[in-house]
Amino acid sequence: MSARTTTLPTLGLLAMTAVWGSTFFMIKDVVTRMPVADFLAVRFAIAALAMLALFPRHVWRLGRPGIMRGLALGVIYGIGQLLQTWGLQLIAPSVSGFATGMYVVFTPILATLLLRQRMPGVVWVAVGLSTAGLALLSLNGVSVDAGVWLTLASAALYALHIVLLGQWSRPGEAFGLSAVQMVAIALVCLVATLPHGGPVTPPDRAAWLAVLYMALIAGAGAMLMQTWAQAHLPATRAAIVMTTEPVFAAAFAVAFGSDVFGWRMLAGGALVLGAMYLVELAPRRKLVGALPAEAVHHEV
């Protein structure tokens, strides 16, 4: 595979990852003006409708088994989205970005536990590094903010999603499976709004613009870009590109004034990123490399 044929997909994937990173501080702002579940329900309902409009035949071709798998994957991902966004209400966008990136470490651990795949020793080193990094980013005294725990729980669910997607996805099913997952995510978030009487719409024009951006650009559009780019890139290279998401999250948070740059962010973020790269560069004969490229994803 020549450098020329991989340059455009790599740039596309990097742009998509920057878009994911840009959503953290935007979400932080929107959820101060509307409930988390309502925001997610509206966002993913719009994304689901867009995906269904684009790929109705792909969904139909999945058949009952494929649709059931897509619904199960979407439920897992939807719960992860709720936990992540609830956590983001309580912590800085930069911390949320790095804690969410822990899915890259959790994925091989879950693959080992669920699929009985052997985990190289370097992964344990990565777990130690990421734990130290998160401690620098997140510890207040001797306790960890509840928002960090919620975000770590969401990262674990994203890792489970990656592992199961690697087992259940089939060639040619990416578009249909993505659309079904979007529908399931929207339904999970809609159910979460029922205790207070159903979803409310964004309160103002700025909130609507943010929701539309995150539904169509960071949601449906990013899914399409990811599917195209990863059809032209090795899984390892794609995963390494996507581990830049927390860096973008921190950069956007600092640039737009919702976070302050400091030595703890620099040192903690470097340790977490180091852990992610160790995992992605570890021997992959029976580990994450066994998963399809399109499985490496956590933010829609």
CSV table of C-alpha atoms in Angstrom, one decimal, residues 141-241:
chain,number,residue,atom,x,y,z
A,141,GLY,CA,-6.9,15.1,47.5
A,142,VAL,CA,-7.4,11.3,48.1
A,143,SER,CA,-10.7,10.9,46.2
A,144,VAL,CA,-11.7,10.7,42.6
A,145,ASP,CA,-14.6,12.8,41.3
A,146,ALA,CA,-17.8,11.0,40.6
A,147,GLY,CA,-17.7,12.3,37.1
A,148,VAL,CA,-14.4,10.4,36.5
A,149,TRP,CA,-15.9,7.2,37.7
A,150,LEU,CA,-19.0,7.7,35.4
A,151,THR,CA,-16.7,8.4,32.5
A,152,LEU,CA,-14.5,5.3,33.2
A,153,ALA,CA,-17.6,3.2,33.3
A,154,SER,CA,-18.6,4.6,29.9
A,155,ALA,CA,-15.1,3.8,28.6
A,156,ALA,CA,-15.6,0.2,29.8
A,157,LEU,CA,-18.9,0.0,27.9
A,158,TYR,CA,-17.3,1.4,24.8
A,159,ALA,CA,-14.6,-1.3,25.1
A,160,LEU,CA,-17.3,-4.0,25.4
A,161,HIS,CA,-18.9,-2.5,22.3
A,162,ILE,CA,-15.6,-2.7,20.4
A,163,VAL,CA,-15.1,-6.3,21.4
A,164,LEU,CA,-18.6,-7.4,20.5
A,165,LEU,CA,-18.6,-5.5,17.2
A,166,GLY,CA,-15.4,-7.3,16.3
A,167,GLN,CA,-17.2,-10.6,16.8
A,168,TRP,CA,-20.5,-9.7,15.2
A,169,SER,CA,-19.7,-7.4,12.3
A,170,ARG,CA,-19.5,-8.8,8.7
A,171,PRO,CA,-18.0,-7.5,5.5
A,172,GLY,CA,-20.5,-5.3,3.7
A,173,GLU,CA,-22.7,-4.7,6.8
A,174,ALA,CA,-21.0,-1.5,8.1
A,175,PHE,CA,-23.6,0.9,6.9
A,176,GLY,CA,-26.7,-1.1,7.9
A,177,LEU,CA,-25.2,-2.1,11.3
A,178,SER,CA,-24.3,1.6,12.0
A,179,ALA,CA,-27.8,2.7,11.2
A,180,VAL,CA,-29.4,0.1,13.5
A,181,GLN,CA,-27.1,1.1,16.3
A,182,MET,CA,-28.0,4.7,15.9
A,183,VAL,CA,-31.7,3.8,16.2
A,184,ALA,CA,-31.0,1.8,19.4
A,185,ILE,CA,-28.9,4.6,20.9
A,186,ALA,CA,-31.7,7.0,20.3
A,187,LEU,CA,-34.2,4.7,21.9
A,188,VAL,CA,-32.1,4.2,25.0
A,189,CYS,CA,-31.8,7.9,25.4
A,190,LEU,CA,-35.5,8.5,24.8
A,191,VAL,CA,-36.3,5.9,27.5
A,192,ALA,CA,-34.0,7.8,29.9
A,193,THR,CA,-36.1,10.9,29.4
A,194,LEU,CA,-39.4,9.2,30.4
A,195,PRO,CA,-39.1,9.8,34.2
A,196,HIS,CA,-39.5,13.5,33.6
A,197,GLY,CA,-42.1,13.2,30.9
A,198,GLY,CA,-40.2,12.8,27.7
A,199,PRO,CA,-37.6,14.8,25.8
A,200,VAL,CA,-37.5,18.6,25.6
A,201,THR,CA,-36.0,20.3,22.6
A,202,PRO,CA,-32.9,22.5,22.7
A,203,PRO,CA,-33.8,25.8,24.4
A,204,ASP,CA,-32.3,28.2,21.9
A,205,ARG,CA,-30.7,28.7,18.5
A,206,ALA,CA,-27.1,28.1,19.7
A,207,ALA,CA,-28.1,24.8,21.4
A,208,TRP,CA,-29.9,23.7,18.2
A,209,LEU,CA,-26.8,24.4,16.1
A,210,ALA,CA,-24.6,22.5,18.6
A,211,VAL,CA,-27.0,19.5,18.6
A,212,LEU,CA,-27.3,19.5,14.8
A,213,TYR,CA,-23.5,19.7,14.5
A,214,MET,CA,-23.0,16.7,16.8
A,215,ALA,CA,-25.8,14.7,15.2
A,216,LEU,CA,-24.9,15.2,11.5
A,217,ILE,CA,-21.2,16.0,11.5
A,218,ALA,CA,-19.9,14.3,14.6
A,219,GLY,CA,-22.5,11.5,14.3
A,220,ALA,CA,-23.7,10.4,10.9
A,221,GLY,CA,-20.9,12.2,9.0
A,222,ALA,CA,-18.1,10.9,11.2
A,223,MET,CA,-19.5,7.4,10.9
A,224,LEU,CA,-19.4,7.6,7.1
A,225,MET,CA,-15.8,9.1,7.1
A,226,GLN,CA,-14.6,6.4,9.5
A,227,THR,CA,-16.1,3.6,7.4
A,228,TRP,CA,-14.5,5.0,4.2
A,229,ALA,CA,-11.1,5.8,5.7
A,230,GLN,CA,-10.7,2.5,7.5
A,231,ALA,CA,-11.4,0.6,4.3
A,232,HIS,CA,-8.0,2.1,3.1
A,233,LEU,CA,-5.9,1.9,6.2
A,234,PRO,CA,-4.5,-0.9,8.4
A,235,ALA,CA,-6.3,-1.3,11.7
A,236,THR,CA,-3.2,-0.4,13.7
A,237,ARG,CA,-2.6,2.9,11.9
A,238,ALA,CA,-6.3,3.9,12.2
A,239,ALA,CA,-6.3,3.2,15.9
A,240,ILE,CA,-3.2,5.2,16.5
A,241,VAL,CA,-4.7,8.2,14.6
